[in-house]
Coordinates of C-alpha atoms in Angstrom, one line a residue:
X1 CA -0.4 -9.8 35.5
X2 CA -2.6 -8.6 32.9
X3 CA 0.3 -8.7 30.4
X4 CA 1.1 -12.6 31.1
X5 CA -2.6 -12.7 30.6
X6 CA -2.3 -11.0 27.3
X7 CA 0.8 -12.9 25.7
X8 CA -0.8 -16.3 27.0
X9 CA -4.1 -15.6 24.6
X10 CA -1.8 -15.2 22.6
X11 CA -0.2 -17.9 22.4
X12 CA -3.1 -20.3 23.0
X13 CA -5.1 -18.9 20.0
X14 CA -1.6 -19.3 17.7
X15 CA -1.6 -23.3 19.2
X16 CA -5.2 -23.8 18.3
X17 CA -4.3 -22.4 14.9
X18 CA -1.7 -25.1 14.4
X19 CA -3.5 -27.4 15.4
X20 CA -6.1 -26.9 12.8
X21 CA -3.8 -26.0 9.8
X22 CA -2.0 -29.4 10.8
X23 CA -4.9 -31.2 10.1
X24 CA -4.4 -32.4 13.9
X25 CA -7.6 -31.4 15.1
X26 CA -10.4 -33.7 16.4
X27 CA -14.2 -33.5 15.2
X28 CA -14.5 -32.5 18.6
X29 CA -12.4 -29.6 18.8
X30 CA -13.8 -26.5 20.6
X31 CA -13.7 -24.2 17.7
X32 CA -13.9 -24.5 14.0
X33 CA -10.7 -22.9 11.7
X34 CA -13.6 -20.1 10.8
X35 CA -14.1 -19.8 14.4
X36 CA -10.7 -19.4 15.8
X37 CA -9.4 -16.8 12.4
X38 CA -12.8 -14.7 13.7
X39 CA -11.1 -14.5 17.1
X40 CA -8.1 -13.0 16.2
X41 CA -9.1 -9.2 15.6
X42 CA -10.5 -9.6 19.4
X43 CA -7.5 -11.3 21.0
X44 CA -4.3 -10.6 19.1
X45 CA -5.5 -7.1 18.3
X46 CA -7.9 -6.6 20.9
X47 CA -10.3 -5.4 18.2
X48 CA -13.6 -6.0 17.3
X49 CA -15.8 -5.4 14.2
X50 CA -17.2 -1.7 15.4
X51 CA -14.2 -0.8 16.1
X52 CA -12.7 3.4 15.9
X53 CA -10.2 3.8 13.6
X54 CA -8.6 6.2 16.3
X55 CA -9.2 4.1 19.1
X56 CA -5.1 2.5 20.6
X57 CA -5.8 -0.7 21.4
X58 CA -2.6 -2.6 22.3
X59 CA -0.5 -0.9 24.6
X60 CA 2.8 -0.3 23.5
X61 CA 4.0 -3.1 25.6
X62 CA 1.4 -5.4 24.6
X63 CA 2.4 -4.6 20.9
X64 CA 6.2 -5.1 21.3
X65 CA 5.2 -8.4 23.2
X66 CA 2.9 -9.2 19.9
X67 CA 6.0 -8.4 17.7
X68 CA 8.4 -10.4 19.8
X69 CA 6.2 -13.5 20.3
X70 CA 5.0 -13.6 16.7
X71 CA 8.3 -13.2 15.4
X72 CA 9.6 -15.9 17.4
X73 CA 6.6 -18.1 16.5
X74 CA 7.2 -18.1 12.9
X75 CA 11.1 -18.8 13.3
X76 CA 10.6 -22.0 15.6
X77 CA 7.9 -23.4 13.1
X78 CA 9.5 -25.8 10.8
X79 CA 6.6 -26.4 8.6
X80 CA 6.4 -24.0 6.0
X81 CA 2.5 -24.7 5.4
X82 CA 1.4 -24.4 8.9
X83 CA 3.5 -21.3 9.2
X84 CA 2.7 -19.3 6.1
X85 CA -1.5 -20.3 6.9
X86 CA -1.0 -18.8 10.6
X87 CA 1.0 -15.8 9.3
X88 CA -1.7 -15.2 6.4
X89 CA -4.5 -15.8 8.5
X90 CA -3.5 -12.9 10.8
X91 CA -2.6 -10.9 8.2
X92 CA -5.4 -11.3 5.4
X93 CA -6.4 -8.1 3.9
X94 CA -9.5 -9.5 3.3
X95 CA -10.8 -9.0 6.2
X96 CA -11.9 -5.7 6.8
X97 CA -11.9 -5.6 10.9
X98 CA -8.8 -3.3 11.7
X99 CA -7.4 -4.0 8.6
X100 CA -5.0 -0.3 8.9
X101 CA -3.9 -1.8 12.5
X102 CA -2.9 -5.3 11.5
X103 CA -0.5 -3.8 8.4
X104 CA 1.2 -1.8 10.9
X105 CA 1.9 -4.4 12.9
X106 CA 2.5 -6.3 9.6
X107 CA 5.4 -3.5 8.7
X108 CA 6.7 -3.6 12.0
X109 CA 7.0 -7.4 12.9
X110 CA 8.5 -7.7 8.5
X111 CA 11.2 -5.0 9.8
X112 CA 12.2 -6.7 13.1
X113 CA 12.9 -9.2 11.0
X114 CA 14.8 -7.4 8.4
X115 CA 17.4 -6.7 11.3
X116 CA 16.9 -10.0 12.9
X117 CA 17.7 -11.9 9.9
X118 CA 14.8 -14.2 10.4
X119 CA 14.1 -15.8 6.8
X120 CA 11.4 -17.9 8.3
X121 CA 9.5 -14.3 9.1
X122 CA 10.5 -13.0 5.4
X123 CA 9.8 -16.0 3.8
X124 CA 6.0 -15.6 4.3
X125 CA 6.0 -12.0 3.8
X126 CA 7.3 -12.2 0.2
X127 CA 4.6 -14.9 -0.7
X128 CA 2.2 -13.0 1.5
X129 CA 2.9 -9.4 -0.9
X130 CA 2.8 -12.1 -4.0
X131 CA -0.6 -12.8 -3.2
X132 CA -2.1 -9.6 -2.0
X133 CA -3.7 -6.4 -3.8
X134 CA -0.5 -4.3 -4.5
X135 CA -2.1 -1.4 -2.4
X136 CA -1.1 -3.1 0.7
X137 CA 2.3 -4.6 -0.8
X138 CA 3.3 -0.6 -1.6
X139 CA 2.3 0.1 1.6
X140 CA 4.5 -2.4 3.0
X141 CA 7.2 -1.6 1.4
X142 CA 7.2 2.6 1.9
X143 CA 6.9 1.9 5.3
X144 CA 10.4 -0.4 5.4
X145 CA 12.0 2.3 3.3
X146 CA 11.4 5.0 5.9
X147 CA 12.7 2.9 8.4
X148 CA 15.5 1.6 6.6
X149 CA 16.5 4.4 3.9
X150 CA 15.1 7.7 6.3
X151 CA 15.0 7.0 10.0
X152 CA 18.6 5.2 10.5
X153 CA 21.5 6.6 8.7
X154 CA 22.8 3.1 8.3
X155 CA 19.9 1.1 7.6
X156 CA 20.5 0.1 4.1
X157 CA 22.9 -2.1 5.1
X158 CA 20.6 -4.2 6.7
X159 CA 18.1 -4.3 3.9
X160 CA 21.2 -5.0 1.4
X161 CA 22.4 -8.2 3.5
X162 CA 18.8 -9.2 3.2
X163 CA 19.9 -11.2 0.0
X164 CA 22.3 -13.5 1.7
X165 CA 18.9 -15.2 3.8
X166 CA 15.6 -14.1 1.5
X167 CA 16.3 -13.7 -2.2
X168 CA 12.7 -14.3 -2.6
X169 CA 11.6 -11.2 -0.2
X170 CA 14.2 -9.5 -2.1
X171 CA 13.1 -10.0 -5.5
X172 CA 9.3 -9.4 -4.3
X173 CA 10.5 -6.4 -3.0
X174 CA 11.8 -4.9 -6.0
X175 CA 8.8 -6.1 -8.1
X176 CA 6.5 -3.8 -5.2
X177 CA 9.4 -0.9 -5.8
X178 CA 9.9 -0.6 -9.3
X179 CA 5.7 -0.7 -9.8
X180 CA 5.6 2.3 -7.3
X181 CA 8.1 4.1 -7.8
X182 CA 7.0 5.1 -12.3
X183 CA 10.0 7.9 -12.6
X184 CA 7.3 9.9 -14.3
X185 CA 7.4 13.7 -12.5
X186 CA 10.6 15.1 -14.5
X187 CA 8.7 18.7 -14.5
X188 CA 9.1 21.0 -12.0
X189 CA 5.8 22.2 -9.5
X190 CA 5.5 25.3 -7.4
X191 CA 5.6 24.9 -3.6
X192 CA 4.7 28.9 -1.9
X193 CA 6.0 30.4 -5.2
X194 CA 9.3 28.6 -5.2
X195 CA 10.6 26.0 -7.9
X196 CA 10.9 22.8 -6.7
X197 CA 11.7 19.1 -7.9
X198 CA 8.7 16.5 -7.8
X199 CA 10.4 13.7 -6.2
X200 CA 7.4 11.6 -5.1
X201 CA 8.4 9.4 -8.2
X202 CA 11.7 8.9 -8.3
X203 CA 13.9 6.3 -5.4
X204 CA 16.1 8.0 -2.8
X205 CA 19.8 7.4 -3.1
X206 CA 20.0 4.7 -0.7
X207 CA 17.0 3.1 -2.1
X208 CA 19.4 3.1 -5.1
X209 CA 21.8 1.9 -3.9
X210 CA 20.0 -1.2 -2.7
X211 CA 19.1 -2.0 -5.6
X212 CA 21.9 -1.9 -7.7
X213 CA 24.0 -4.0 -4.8
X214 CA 21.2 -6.6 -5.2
X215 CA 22.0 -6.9 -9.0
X216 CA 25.1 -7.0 -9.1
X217 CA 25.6 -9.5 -6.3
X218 CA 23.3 -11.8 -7.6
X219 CA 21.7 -11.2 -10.8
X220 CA 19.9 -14.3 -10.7
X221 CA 17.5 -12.6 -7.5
X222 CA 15.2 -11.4 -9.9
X223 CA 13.8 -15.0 -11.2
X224 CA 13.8 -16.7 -7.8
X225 CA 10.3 -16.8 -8.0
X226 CA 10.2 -18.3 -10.8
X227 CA 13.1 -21.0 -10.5
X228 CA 12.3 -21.5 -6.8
X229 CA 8.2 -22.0 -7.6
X230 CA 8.1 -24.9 -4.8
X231 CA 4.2 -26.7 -3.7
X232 CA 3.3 -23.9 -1.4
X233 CA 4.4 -21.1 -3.5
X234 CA 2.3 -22.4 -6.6
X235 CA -0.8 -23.4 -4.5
X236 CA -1.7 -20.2 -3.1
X237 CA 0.1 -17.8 -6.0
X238 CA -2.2 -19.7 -8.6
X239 CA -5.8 -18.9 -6.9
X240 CA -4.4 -15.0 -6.9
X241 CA -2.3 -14.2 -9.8
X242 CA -5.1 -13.6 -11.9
X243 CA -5.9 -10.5 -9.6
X244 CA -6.2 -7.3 -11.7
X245 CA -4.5 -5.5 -8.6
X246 CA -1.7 -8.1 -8.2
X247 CA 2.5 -8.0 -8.5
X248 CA 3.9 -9.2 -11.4
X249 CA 6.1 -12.7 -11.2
X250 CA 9.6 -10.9 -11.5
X251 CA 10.6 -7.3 -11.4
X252 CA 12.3 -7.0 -15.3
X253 CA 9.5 -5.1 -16.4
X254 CA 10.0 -2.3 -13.6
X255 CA 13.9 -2.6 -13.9
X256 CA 13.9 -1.9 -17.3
X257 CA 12.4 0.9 -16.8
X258 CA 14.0 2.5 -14.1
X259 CA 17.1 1.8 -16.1
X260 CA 15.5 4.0 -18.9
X261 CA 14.2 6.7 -17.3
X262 CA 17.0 7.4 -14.2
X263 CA 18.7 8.9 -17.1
X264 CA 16.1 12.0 -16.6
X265 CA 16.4 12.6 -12.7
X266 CA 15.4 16.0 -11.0
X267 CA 18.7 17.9 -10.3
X268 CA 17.7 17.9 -6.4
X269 CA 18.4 14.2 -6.9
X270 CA 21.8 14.4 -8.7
X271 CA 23.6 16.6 -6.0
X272 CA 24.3 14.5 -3.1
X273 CA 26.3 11.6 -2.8
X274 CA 27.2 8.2 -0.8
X275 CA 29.3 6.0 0.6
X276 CA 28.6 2.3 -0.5
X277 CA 29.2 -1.1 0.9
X278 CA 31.5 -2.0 -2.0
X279 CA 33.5 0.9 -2.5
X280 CA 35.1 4.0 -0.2
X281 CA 34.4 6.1 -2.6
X282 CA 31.4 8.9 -2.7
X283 CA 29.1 7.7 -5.3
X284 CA 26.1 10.3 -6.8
X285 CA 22.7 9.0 -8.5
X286 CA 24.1 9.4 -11.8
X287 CA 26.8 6.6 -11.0
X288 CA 24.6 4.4 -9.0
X289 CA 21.9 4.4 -11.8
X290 CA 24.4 3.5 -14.2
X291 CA 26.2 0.5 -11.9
X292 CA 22.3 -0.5 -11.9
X293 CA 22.1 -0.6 -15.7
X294 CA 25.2 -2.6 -15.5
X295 CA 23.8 -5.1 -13.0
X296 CA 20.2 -5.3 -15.2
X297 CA 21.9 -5.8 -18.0
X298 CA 23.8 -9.0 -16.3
X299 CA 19.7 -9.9 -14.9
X300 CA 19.5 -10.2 -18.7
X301 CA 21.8 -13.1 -19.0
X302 CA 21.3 -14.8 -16.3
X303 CA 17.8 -15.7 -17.8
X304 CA 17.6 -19.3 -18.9
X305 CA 17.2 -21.4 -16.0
X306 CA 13.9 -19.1 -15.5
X307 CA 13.1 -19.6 -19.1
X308 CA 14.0 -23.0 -18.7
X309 CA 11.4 -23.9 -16.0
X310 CA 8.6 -22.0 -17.8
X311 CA 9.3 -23.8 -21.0
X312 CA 8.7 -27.1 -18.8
X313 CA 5.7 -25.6 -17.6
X314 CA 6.5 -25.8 -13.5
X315 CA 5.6 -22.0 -13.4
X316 CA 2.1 -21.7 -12.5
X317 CA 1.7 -24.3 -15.6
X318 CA 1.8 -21.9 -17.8
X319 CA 4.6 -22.2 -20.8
X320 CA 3.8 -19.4 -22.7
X321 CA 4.5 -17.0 -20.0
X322 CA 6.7 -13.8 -20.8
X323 CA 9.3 -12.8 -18.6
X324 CA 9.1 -9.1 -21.1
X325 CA 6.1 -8.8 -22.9
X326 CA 5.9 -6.6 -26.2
X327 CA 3.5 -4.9 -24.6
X328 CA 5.6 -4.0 -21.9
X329 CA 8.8 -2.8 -24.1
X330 CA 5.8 -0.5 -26.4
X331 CA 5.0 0.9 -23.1
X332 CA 8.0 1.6 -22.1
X333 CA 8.7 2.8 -25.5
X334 CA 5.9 5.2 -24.6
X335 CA 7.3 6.9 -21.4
X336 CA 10.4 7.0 -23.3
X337 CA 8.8 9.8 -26.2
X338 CA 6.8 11.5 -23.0
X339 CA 10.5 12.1 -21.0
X340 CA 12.5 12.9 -24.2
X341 CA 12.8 16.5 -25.3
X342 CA 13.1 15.7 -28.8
X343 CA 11.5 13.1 -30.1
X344 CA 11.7 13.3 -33.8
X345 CA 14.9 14.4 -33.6
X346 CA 19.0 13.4 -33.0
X347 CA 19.2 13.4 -29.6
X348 CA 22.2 15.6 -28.8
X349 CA 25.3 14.0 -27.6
X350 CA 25.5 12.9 -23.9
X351 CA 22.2 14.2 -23.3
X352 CA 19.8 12.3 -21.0
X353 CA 17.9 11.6 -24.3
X354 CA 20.8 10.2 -25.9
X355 CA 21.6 8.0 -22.8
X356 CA 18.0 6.6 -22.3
X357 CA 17.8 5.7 -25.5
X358 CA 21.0 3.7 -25.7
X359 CA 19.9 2.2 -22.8
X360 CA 16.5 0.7 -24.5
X361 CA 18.3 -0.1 -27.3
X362 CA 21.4 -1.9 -24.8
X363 CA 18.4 -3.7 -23.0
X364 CA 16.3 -4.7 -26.6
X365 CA 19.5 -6.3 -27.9
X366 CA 20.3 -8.7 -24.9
X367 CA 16.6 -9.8 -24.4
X368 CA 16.0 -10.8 -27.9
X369 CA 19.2 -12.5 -27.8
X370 CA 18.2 -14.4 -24.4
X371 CA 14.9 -14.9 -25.7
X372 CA 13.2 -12.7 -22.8
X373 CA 11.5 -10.2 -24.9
X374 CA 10.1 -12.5 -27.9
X375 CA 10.4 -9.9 -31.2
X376 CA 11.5 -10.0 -34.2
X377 CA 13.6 -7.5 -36.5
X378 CA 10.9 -6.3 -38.0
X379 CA 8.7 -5.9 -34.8
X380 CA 11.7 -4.0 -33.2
X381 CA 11.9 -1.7 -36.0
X382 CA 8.6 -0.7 -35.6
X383 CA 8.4 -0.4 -31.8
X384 CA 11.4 1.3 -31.8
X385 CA 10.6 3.7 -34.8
X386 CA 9.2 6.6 -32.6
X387 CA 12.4 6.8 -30.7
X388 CA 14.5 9.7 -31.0
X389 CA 17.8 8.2 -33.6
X390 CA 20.7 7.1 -31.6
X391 CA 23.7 5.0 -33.6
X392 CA 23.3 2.4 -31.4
X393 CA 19.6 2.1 -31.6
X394 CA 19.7 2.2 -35.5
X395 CA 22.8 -0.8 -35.1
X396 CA 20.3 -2.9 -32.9
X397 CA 17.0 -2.2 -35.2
X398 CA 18.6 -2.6 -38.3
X399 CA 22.3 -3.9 -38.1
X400 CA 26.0 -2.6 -37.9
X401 CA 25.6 -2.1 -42.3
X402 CA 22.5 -0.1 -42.9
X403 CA 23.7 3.3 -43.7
X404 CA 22.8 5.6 -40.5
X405 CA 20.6 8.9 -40.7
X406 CA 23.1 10.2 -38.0
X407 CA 26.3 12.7 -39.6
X408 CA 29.2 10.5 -40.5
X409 CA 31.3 11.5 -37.5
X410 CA 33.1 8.3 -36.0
X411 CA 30.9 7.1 -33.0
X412 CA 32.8 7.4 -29.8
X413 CA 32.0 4.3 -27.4
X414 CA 31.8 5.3 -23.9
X415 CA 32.5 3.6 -20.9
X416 CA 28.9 5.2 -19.4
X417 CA 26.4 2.3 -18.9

């Protein structure tokens, strides 16, 4: 009885919701939108503004109902205002009242929905991480990769097929990923006097593997939020993209490097291997970082219709926005001399030095051709200058008929992205 109770409040407070965000409300409605969003903590969560942080306050049953009806909620809505205005008003992180609770019911009700295939659900989660401090987004996202890279051996799978009904959750999801995850902690730390790989940095090999599938299935993912900026998407990014704490519009930045720098991954990482979607065959880290590189580097040309709508001005109105900032290449450029061994030096050949630098360079080339990273010769030369001296980098800076400062030994091309 008292869960009928329960899911009925539920459900009544959702209708009185919809009822204001569809403008369908009488002057003489019984509560005001600030009203009703102030009832939620107390009825949906059953929490109030003095509440413990280690106080349980839905049952396990009443938070599976929660889940259930929620996710079914959002699914049946067919307009996409209404929807994403209930879904953000129950899961604003401004509000401080139970604020830990409601994203764990947040991660939980995004996940049932990863296996449910409910776009409606994902839909407003990507614009919801979009619009929120990247704290929460991160924490979002760790939690899905537990459940769908650590708890179930064959999770990944479901997160991979997400493509096919969310590009937009997808490509929000990689932006959130490729922020968190900086592929900085190359040196080894001591755990009870024993040697041990920092790995808090670096993606697991499923998370990899996600990835790379989403690139090279559809490289144009990564500018969905761009090419697909529709009314609500540009109303409620524009009041919070200027947040200091908030995601970037695409995820070429993070890509880029992560392209870069996998070249450098602990040993613990390189060891193991899986099975993909696309292929029998046991694939390790090295090889799924370099079918990534591939797939990035087909992101690359796939760039103008994203260009294309900025240059008209339909993304957040702004036509001078930069898909790859020089400022974001002299950054990477940055990391680059921090992870190489050798930086005023030939990198030797097929070292991780050698690769990540061939890389950059591989990456430079295609996005001044596509117009994504907006530099000129002369500006590459000298962002580039630091670098340790690969052929390729020196072909890219300064063209196939400058006479290297690498040996005269023929340059073997190899088939290693």
């Amino acid at each position: 009885m008292n869960q009928r109770k329960y899911t009925n409040s539920v459900q009544e407070l959702i209708r009185n919701l919809e009822s204001v965000f569809s403008n369908q409300a009488s002057a003489s409605a019984s509560y005001s939108k600030e009203a009703l969003i102030s009832r939620i903590d107390d009825v949906i969560f059953k929490q109030r503004g003095d509440w413990i942080s280690s106080q349980q306050a839905l049952t396990p049953l009443e938070e599976l109902e929660l889940i259930d009806e929620l996710g079914l909620y959002l699914q049946e809505q067919k307009h996409e205002y209404v929807r994403y205005r209930i879904f953000e008003a129950l899961f604003s992180m401004a509000r401080e009242t139970a604020l830990e609770y409601r994203r764990d019911i947040l991660s939980k009700l995004v996940s049932l929905a990863i296996v449910s295939k409910s776009s409606a659900t994902l839909e407003c989660a990507a614009l919801w991480m979009k619009s929120t401090e990247k704290s929460h987004v991160v924490h979002l996202v760790l939690s899905l990769v537990t459940d769908y890279c650590v708890l179930q051996q064959n999770g990944a799978s479901d997160l991979k097929a997400c493509i096919d009904f969310s590009p937009r959750f997808c490509c929000i999801f990689l932006i959130a990923l490729t922020s968190h995850y900086t592929m900085m902690s190359s040196e080894k730390c001591k755990e009870g006097g024993i040697i041990v790989d920092d790995l808090k940095d670096w993606p697991c090999l499923r998370l990899l593997d996600i990835v790379q599938h989403w690139l090279l299935k559809d490289p144009a993912i990564c500018y969905c939020t761009a090419t697909q900026m529709d009314k609500l998407w540009r109303t409620v990014i524009k009041a919070t993209h200027s947040l200091p704490d908030s995601l970037s519009l695409t995820p070429l930045d993070g890509l880029a490097s992560w392209c870069v720098k996998t070249p450098f991954a602990p040993m613990s990482l390189l060891a193991p291997v899986i099975t993909t979607d696309e292929c029998a065959e046991n694939l390790t880290y090295s090889e799924l970082h370099s079918r990534m590189h591939y797939g990035f580097l087909k992101v690359l040309l796939a760039s103008k219709p994203a260009l294309k709508a900025i240059a008209k001005g339909s993304v957040l109105g702004n036509p001078d926005l930069q898909l790859w900032s020089k400022q974001q290449a002299h950054a990477l450029v940055g990391d680059l001399m921090s992870l190489c061994n050798h930086s005023d030096a030939i990198p030797l050949s097929g070292s991780a030095d050698e690769l990540a630098v061939d890389r950059f360079s591989q990456i430079s080339q295609i996005a001044m051709s596509m117009r994504v990273l907006n530099c000129t010769k002369d500006q590459f030369q000298s962002l580039s200058d630091p670098l340790p001296k690969t052929r390729l980098l020196e072909i890219v800076a300064y063209g196939p008929n400058r006479r290297s400062s690498i040996d005269e030994t023929p340059m073997e091309i190899s088939t290693n992205y």
